[in-house]
Tab-separated table of N, CA, C and O in Angstrom:
chain	number	residue	atom	x	y	z
A	1	MET	N	-6.924	-20.398	6.231
A	1	MET	CA	-8.004	-21.116	5.591
A	1	MET	C	-9.217	-20.223	5.391
A	1	MET	O	-9.887	-20.309	4.378
A	2	SER	N	-9.477	-19.355	6.364
A	2	SER	CA	-10.611	-18.446	6.263
A	2	SER	C	-10.453	-17.495	5.082
A	2	SER	O	-11.417	-17.245	4.349
A	3	SER	N	-9.238	-16.996	4.890
A	3	SER	CA	-9.024	-16.066	3.781
A	3	SER	C	-9.150	-16.780	2.441
A	3	SER	O	-9.641	-16.199	1.471
A	4	LEU	N	-8.740	-18.041	2.376
A	4	LEU	CA	-8.887	-18.819	1.143
A	4	LEU	C	-10.364	-19.038	0.823
A	4	LEU	O	-10.792	-18.842	-0.325
A	5	LEU	N	-11.140	-19.412	1.832
A	5	LEU	CA	-12.575	-19.616	1.619
A	5	LEU	C	-13.276	-18.309	1.273
A	5	LEU	O	-14.188	-18.284	0.429
A	6	SER	N	-12.852	-17.226	1.899
A	6	SER	CA	-13.441	-15.919	1.596
A	6	SER	C	-13.146	-15.516	0.153
A	6	SER	O	-14.031	-15.047	-0.565
A	7	ALA	N	-11.909	-15.709	-0.269
A	7	ALA	CA	-11.532	-15.374	-1.645
A	7	ALA	C	-12.283	-16.254	-2.645
A	7	ALA	O	-12.774	-15.766	-3.668
A	8	ALA	N	-12.376	-17.550	-2.350
A	8	ALA	CA	-13.095	-18.466	-3.242
A	8	ALA	C	-14.563	-18.075	-3.350
A	8	ALA	O	-15.148	-18.094	-4.442
A	9	SER	N	-15.159	-17.695	-2.229
A	9	SER	CA	-16.559	-17.279	-2.236
A	9	SER	C	-16.751	-16.011	-3.067
A	9	SER	O	-17.690	-15.915	-3.867
A	10	ARG	N	-15.858	-15.063	-2.899
A	10	ARG	CA	-15.966	-13.809	-3.659
A	10	ARG	C	-15.763	-14.034	-5.147
A	10	ARG	O	-16.463	-13.440	-5.973
A	11	ILE	N	-14.808	-14.874	-5.499
A	11	ILE	CA	-14.583	-15.188	-6.917
A	11	ILE	C	-15.819	-15.848	-7.503
A	11	ILE	O	-16.254	-15.505	-8.618
A	12	CYS	N	-16.400	-16.783	-6.777
A	12	CYS	CA	-17.618	-17.448	-7.260
A	12	CYS	C	-18.759	-16.456	-7.439
A	12	CYS	O	-19.533	-16.558	-8.395
A	13	ILE	N	-18.871	-15.499	-6.535
A	13	ILE	CA	-19.946	-14.505	-6.652
A	13	ILE	C	-19.743	-13.638	-7.890
A	13	ILE	O	-20.700	-13.342	-8.618
A	14	VAL	N	-18.495	-13.256	-8.165
A	14	VAL	CA	-18.218	-12.455	-9.370
A	14	VAL	C	-18.547	-13.262	-10.621
A	14	VAL	O	-19.205	-12.759	-11.543
A	15	VAL	N	-18.116	-14.530	-10.651
A	15	VAL	CA	-18.415	-15.389	-11.794
A	15	VAL	C	-19.927	-15.607	-11.912
A	15	VAL	O	-20.474	-15.630	-13.020
A	16	LEU	N	-20.606	-15.728	-10.791
A	16	LEU	CA	-22.064	-15.888	-10.785
A	16	LEU	C	-22.757	-14.687	-11.408
A	16	LEU	O	-23.657	-14.834	-12.243
A	17	VAL	N	-22.342	-13.493	-11.025
A	17	VAL	CA	-22.962	-12.280	-11.577
A	17	VAL	C	-22.689	-12.184	-13.082
A	17	VAL	O	-23.600	-11.886	-13.869
A	18	ILE	N	-21.452	-12.444	-13.478
A	18	ILE	CA	-21.123	-12.410	-14.913
A	18	ILE	C	-21.928	-13.464	-15.661
A	18	ILE	O	-22.486	-13.195	-16.738
A	19	GLY	N	-22.013	-14.662	-15.093
A	19	GLY	CA	-22.803	-15.724	-15.714
A	19	GLY	C	-24.273	-15.362	-15.832
A	19	GLY	O	-24.926	-15.662	-16.829
A	20	GLY	N	-24.804	-14.695	-14.825
A	20	GLY	CA	-26.196	-14.251	-14.876
A	20	GLY	C	-26.430	-13.258	-16.000
A	20	GLY	O	-27.448	-13.332	-16.698
A	21	PHE	N	-25.480	-12.336	-16.166
A	21	PHE	CA	-25.593	-11.395	-17.281
A	21	PHE	C	-25.524	-12.106	-18.619
A	21	PHE	O	-26.278	-11.781	-19.549
A	22	VAL	N	-24.636	-13.099	-18.733
A	22	VAL	CA	-24.510	-13.841	-19.998
A	22	VAL	C	-25.800	-14.594	-20.299
A	22	VAL	O	-26.293	-14.567	-21.440
A	23	VAL	N	-26.365	-15.265	-19.296
A	23	VAL	CA	-27.615	-16.002	-19.498
A	23	VAL	C	-28.727	-15.042	-19.922
A	23	VAL	O	-29.439	-15.285	-20.900
A	24	THR	N	-28.855	-13.941	-19.203
A	24	THR	CA	-29.906	-12.971	-19.509
A	24	THR	C	-29.711	-12.360	-20.887
A	24	THR	O	-30.664	-12.246	-21.675
A	25	PHE	N	-28.476	-11.962	-21.195
A	25	PHE	CA	-28.186	-11.348	-22.486
A	25	PHE	C	-28.461	-12.327	-23.625
A	25	PHE	O	-29.024	-11.946	-24.656
A	26	THR	N	-28.095	-13.601	-23.443
A	26	THR	CA	-28.356	-14.616	-24.471
A	26	THR	C	-29.855	-14.762	-24.712
A	26	THR	O	-30.307	-14.836	-25.864
A	27	GLN	N	-30.635	-14.774	-23.648
A	27	GLN	CA	-32.076	-14.908	-23.812
A	27	GLN	C	-32.687	-13.659	-24.449
A	27	GLN	O	-33.591	-13.768	-25.287
A	28	VAL	N	-32.205	-12.485	-24.085
A	28	VAL	CA	-32.709	-11.245	-24.691
A	28	VAL	C	-32.399	-11.225	-26.186
A	28	VAL	O	-33.254	-10.854	-27.001
A	29	ILE	N	-31.189	-11.631	-26.544
A	29	ILE	CA	-30.831	-11.692	-27.971
A	29	ILE	C	-31.728	-12.693	-28.698
A	29	ILE	O	-32.203	-12.420	-29.805
A	30	GLY	N	-31.962	-13.844	-28.060
A	30	GLY	CA	-32.842	-14.841	-28.676
A	30	GLY	C	-34.249	-14.312	-28.894
A	30	GLY	O	-34.871	-14.558	-29.928
A	31	ILE	N	-34.752	-13.559	-27.922
A	31	ILE	CA	-36.084	-12.964	-28.069
A	31	ILE	C	-36.071	-11.898	-29.163
A	31	ILE	O	-36.997	-11.822	-29.988
A	32	ALA	N	-35.021	-11.086	-29.191
A	32	ALA	CA	-34.941	-9.993	-30.173
A	32	ALA	C	-34.877	-10.517	-31.603
A	32	ALA	O	-35.482	-9.929	-32.505
A	33	ILE	N	-34.153	-11.620	-31.814
A	33	ILE	CA	-34.055	-12.140	-33.188
A	33	ILE	C	-35.130	-13.186	-33.481
A	33	ILE	O	-35.220	-13.676	-34.601
A	34	GLY	N	-35.927	-13.510	-32.475
A	34	GLY	CA	-37.022	-14.455	-32.670
A	34	GLY	C	-36.567	-15.897	-32.789
A	34	GLY	O	-37.200	-16.689	-33.487
A	35	ASP	N	-35.475	-16.241	-32.123
A	35	ASP	CA	-34.945	-17.599	-32.182
A	35	ASP	C	-35.185	-18.307	-30.850
A	35	ASP	O	-34.487	-18.058	-29.857
A	36	ALA	N	-36.154	-19.191	-30.827
A	36	ALA	CA	-36.516	-19.896	-29.595
A	36	ALA	C	-35.392	-20.798	-29.112
A	36	ALA	O	-35.209	-20.985	-27.909
A	37	ASP	N	-34.604	-21.353	-30.038
A	37	ASP	CA	-33.504	-22.236	-29.631
A	37	ASP	C	-32.449	-21.485	-28.816
A	37	ASP	O	-31.877	-22.036	-27.875
A	38	THR	N	-32.203	-20.228	-29.165
A	38	THR	CA	-31.238	-19.419	-28.404
A	38	THR	C	-31.761	-19.139	-27.002
A	38	THR	O	-31.007	-19.188	-26.030
A	39	VAL	N	-33.038	-18.874	-26.893
A	39	VAL	CA	-33.641	-18.621	-25.584
A	39	VAL	C	-33.556	-19.880	-24.717
A	39	VAL	O	-33.183	-19.812	-23.540
A	40	VAL	N	-33.874	-21.026	-25.302
A	40	VAL	CA	-33.817	-22.286	-24.565
A	40	VAL	C	-32.368	-22.618	-24.195
A	40	VAL	O	-32.087	-23.063	-23.084
A	41	PHE	N	-31.428	-22.368	-25.092
A	41	PHE	CA	-30.007	-22.603	-24.817
A	41	PHE	C	-29.552	-21.774	-23.622
A	41	PHE	O	-28.869	-22.279	-22.728
A	42	GLY	N	-29.949	-20.515	-23.598
A	42	GLY	CA	-29.579	-19.657	-22.481
A	42	GLY	C	-30.207	-20.100	-21.175
A	42	GLY	O	-29.600	-19.999	-20.114
A	43	GLY	N	-31.424	-20.602	-21.248
A	43	GLY	CA	-32.144	-21.001	-20.047
A	43	GLY	C	-31.816	-22.387	-19.539
A	43	GLY	O	-32.156	-22.727	-18.406
A	44	THR	N	-31.156	-23.197	-20.342
A	44	THR	CA	-30.838	-24.558	-19.902
A	44	THR	C	-29.328	-24.787	-19.848
A	44	THR	O	-28.766	-24.966	-18.776
A	45	THR	N	-28.682	-24.756	-20.995
A	45	THR	CA	-27.260	-25.090	-21.075
A	45	THR	C	-26.393	-24.088	-20.319
A	45	THR	O	-25.470	-24.480	-19.613
A	46	LEU	N	-26.668	-22.815	-20.471
A	46	LEU	CA	-25.868	-21.801	-19.782
A	46	LEU	C	-26.269	-21.645	-18.316
A	46	LEU	O	-25.457	-21.243	-17.484
A	47	PHE	N	-27.509	-21.959	-18.009
A	47	PHE	CA	-28.024	-21.756	-16.658
A	47	PHE	C	-27.457	-22.763	-15.654
A	47	PHE	O	-27.199	-22.421	-14.501
A	48	ALA	N	-27.248	-23.999	-16.085
A	48	ALA	CA	-26.777	-25.053	-15.175
A	48	ALA	C	-25.432	-24.720	-14.518
A	48	ALA	O	-25.299	-24.832	-13.295
A	49	PRO	N	-24.396	-24.309	-15.274
A	49	PRO	CA	-23.126	-23.978	-14.616
A	49	PRO	C	-23.247	-22.783	-13.666
A	49	PRO	O	-22.561	-22.733	-12.635
A	50	VAL	N	-24.113	-21.842	-13.986
A	50	VAL	CA	-24.310	-20.681	-13.112
A	50	VAL	C	-24.895	-21.133	-11.776
A	50	VAL	O	-24.490	-20.641	-10.714
A	51	CYS	N	-25.798	-22.085	-11.808
A	51	CYS	CA	-26.372	-22.623	-10.564
A	51	CYS	C	-25.322	-23.350	-9.738
A	51	CYS	O	-25.312	-23.245	-8.507
A	52	VAL	N	-24.432	-24.076	-10.396
A	52	VAL	CA	-23.363	-24.772	-9.679
A	52	VAL	C	-22.435	-23.766	-9.006
A	52	VAL	O	-22.049	-23.932	-7.844
A	53	ILE	N	-22.081	-22.704	-9.712
A	53	ILE	CA	-21.224	-21.660	-9.148
A	53	ILE	C	-21.917	-20.997	-7.954
A	53	ILE	O	-21.276	-20.712	-6.936
A	54	ALA	N	-23.210	-20.766	-8.042
A	54	ALA	CA	-23.948	-20.180	-6.919
A	54	ALA	C	-23.898	-21.104	-5.702
A	54	ALA	O	-23.707	-20.649	-4.573
A	55	GLY	N	-24.047	-22.388	-5.933
A	55	GLY	CA	-23.963	-23.349	-4.846
A	55	GLY	C	-22.582	-23.369	-4.208
A	55	GLY	O	-22.451	-23.412	-2.980
A	56	LEU	N	-21.545	-23.322	-5.028
A	56	LEU	CA	-20.177	-23.297	-4.497
A	56	LEU	C	-19.924	-22.039	-3.669
A	56	LEU	O	-19.282	-22.105	-2.612
A	57	ALA	N	-20.420	-20.908	-4.133
A	57	ALA	CA	-20.250	-19.659	-3.375
A	57	ALA	C	-20.894	-19.783	-1.998
A	57	ALA	O	-20.314	-19.375	-0.989
A	58	GLY	N	-22.071	-20.361	-1.948
A	58	GLY	CA	-22.755	-20.553	-0.667
A	58	GLY	C	-22.026	-21.525	0.238
A	58	GLY	O	-21.904	-21.297	1.443
A	59	ILE	N	-21.512	-22.607	-0.331
A	59	ILE	CA	-20.779	-23.596	0.462
A	59	ILE	C	-19.504	-22.979	1.035
A	59	ILE	O	-19.196	-23.155	2.215
A	60	PHE	N	-18.749	-22.235	0.203
A	60	PHE	CA	-17.520	-21.605	0.688
A	60	PHE	C	-17.820	-20.608	1.804
A	60	PHE	O	-17.112	-20.556	2.805
A	61	ALA	N	-18.869	-19.815	1.643
A	61	ALA	CA	-19.226	-18.828	2.666
A	61	ALA	C	-19.672	-19.525	3.959
A	61	ALA	O	-19.332	-19.086	5.054
A	62	PHE	N	-20.406	-20.619	3.824
A	62	PHE	CA	-20.863	-21.366	4.992
A	62	PHE	C	-19.687	-22.005	5.725
A	62	PHE	O	-19.584	-21.920	6.951
A	63	LEU	N	-18.787	-22.642	4.987
A	63	LEU	CA	-17.636	-23.302	5.593
A	63	LEU	C	-16.705	-22.306	6.277
A	63	LEU	O	-16.056	-22.637	7.268
A	64	ARG	N	-16.647	-21.097	5.766
A	64	ARG	CA	-15.776	-20.072	6.347
A	64	ARG	C	-16.150	-19.808	7.806
A	64	ARG	O	-15.282	-19.523	8.624
A	65	MET	N	-17.410	-19.903	8.138
A	65	MET	CA	-17.849	-19.671	9.514
A	65	MET	C	-17.293	-20.712	10.481
A	65	MET	O	-17.234	-20.487	11.679
A	66	TYR	N	-16.869	-21.866	9.971
A	66	TYR	CA	-16.384	-22.940	10.828
A	66	TYR	C	-14.863	-22.975	10.925
A	66	TYR	O	-14.305	-23.904	11.497
A	67	THR	N	-14.191	-21.961	10.376
A	67	THR	CA	-12.755	-21.842	10.589
A	67	THR	C	-12.527	-20.983	11.830
A	67	THR	O	-13.420	-20.251	12.271
A	68	LYS	N	-11.340	-21.060	12.364
A	68	LYS	CA	-11.031	-20.315	13.590
A	68	LYS	C	-11.181	-18.806	13.363
A	68	LYS	O	-11.794	-18.106	14.172
A	69	GLU	N	-10.632	-18.301	12.255
A	69	GLU	CA	-10.713	-16.866	11.969
A	69	GLU	C	-12.139	-16.435	11.658
A	69	GLU	O	-12.583	-15.368	12.083
A	70	GLY	N	-12.870	-17.241	10.913
A	70	GLY	CA	-14.247	-16.905	10.579
A	70	GLY	C	-15.147	-16.858	11.789
A	70	GLY	O	-15.993	-15.979	11.928
A	71	ARG	N	-14.947	-17.803	12.699
A	71	ARG	CA	-15.752	-17.835	13.926
A	71	ARG	C	-15.451	-16.608	14.785
A	71	ARG	O	-16.352	-16.001	15.358
A	72	ALA	N	-14.176	-16.223	14.865
A	72	ALA	CA	-13.797	-15.047	15.651
A	72	ALA	C	-14.410	-13.784	15.057
A	72	ALA	O	-14.866	-12.895	15.783
A	73	GLU	N	-14.443	-13.703	13.731
A	73	GLU	CA	-15.017	-12.520	13.079
A	73	GLU	C	-16.520	-12.436	13.312
A	73	GLU	O	-17.055	-11.364	13.571
A	74	VAL	N	-17.214	-13.569	13.234
A	74	VAL	CA	-18.656	-13.579	13.473
A	74	VAL	C	-18.945	-13.205	14.922
A	74	VAL	O	-19.849	-12.417	15.204
A	75	THR	N	-18.185	-13.733	15.850
A	75	THR	CA	-18.374	-13.420	17.264
A	75	THR	C	-18.133	-11.948	17.528
A	75	THR	O	-18.888	-11.298	18.245
A	76	ARG	N	-17.088	-11.394	16.929
A	76	ARG	CA	-16.766	-9.986	17.112
A	76	ARG	C	-17.876	-9.097	16.546
A	76	ARG	O	-18.239	-8.102	17.135
A	77	ASP	N	-18.443	-9.475	15.414
A	77	ASP	CA	-19.507	-8.681	14.799
A	77	ASP	C	-20.824	-8.774	15.550
A	77	ASP	O	-21.665	-7.887	15.460
A	78	ASP	N	-21.036	-9.853	16.297
A	78	ASP	CA	-22.301	-10.056	16.988
A	78	ASP	C	-22.360	-9.404	18.365
A	78	ASP	O	-23.399	-9.369	18.992
A	79	ILE	N	-21.236	-8.893	18.842
A	79	ILE	CA	-21.221	-8.272	20.171
A	79	ILE	C	-21.892	-6.917	20.102
A	79	ILE	O	-21.541	-6.063	19.301
A	80	ASP	N	-22.891	-6.726	20.933
A	80	ASP	CA	-23.620	-5.461	20.983
A	80	ASP	C	-23.011	-4.603	22.088
A	80	ASP	O	-23.116	-4.908	23.272
A	81	THR	N	-22.376	-3.513	21.693
A	81	THR	CA	-21.725	-2.650	22.673
A	81	THR	C	-22.608	-1.476	23.081
A	81	THR	O	-22.227	-0.663	23.925
A	82	ASP	N	-23.785	-1.384	22.507
A	82	ASP	CA	-24.699	-0.296	22.843
A	82	ASP	C	-25.419	-0.651	24.142
A	82	ASP	O	-26.103	-1.662	24.249
A	83	GLU	N	-25.282	0.192	25.132
A	83	GLU	CA	-25.854	-0.096	26.440
A	83	GLU	C	-27.219	0.542	26.629
A	83	GLU	O	-27.755	0.529	27.718
A	84	ALA	N	-27.788	1.107	25.602
A	84	ALA	CA	-29.069	1.773	25.717
A	84	ALA	C	-30.086	0.750	25.851
A	84	ALA	O	-30.918	0.368	26.341
């Protein structure tokens, strides 16, 4: 289950980054051609799904900590072996 949540989170992050580039590129094109409707389209219609994907990525990453494997990995990473 941990690996499934990890994969889902990573996929969402990749889609989020691509979506961010699409939103930004759409708005830049709208500014370059002087079309306010394109800028608004990029900032509203395209932006909403990107926000949903960002939320899903966060939820998957958060839930991963509550699986047996995820909890073991967090515990292992938090152990300080430096005795200084």
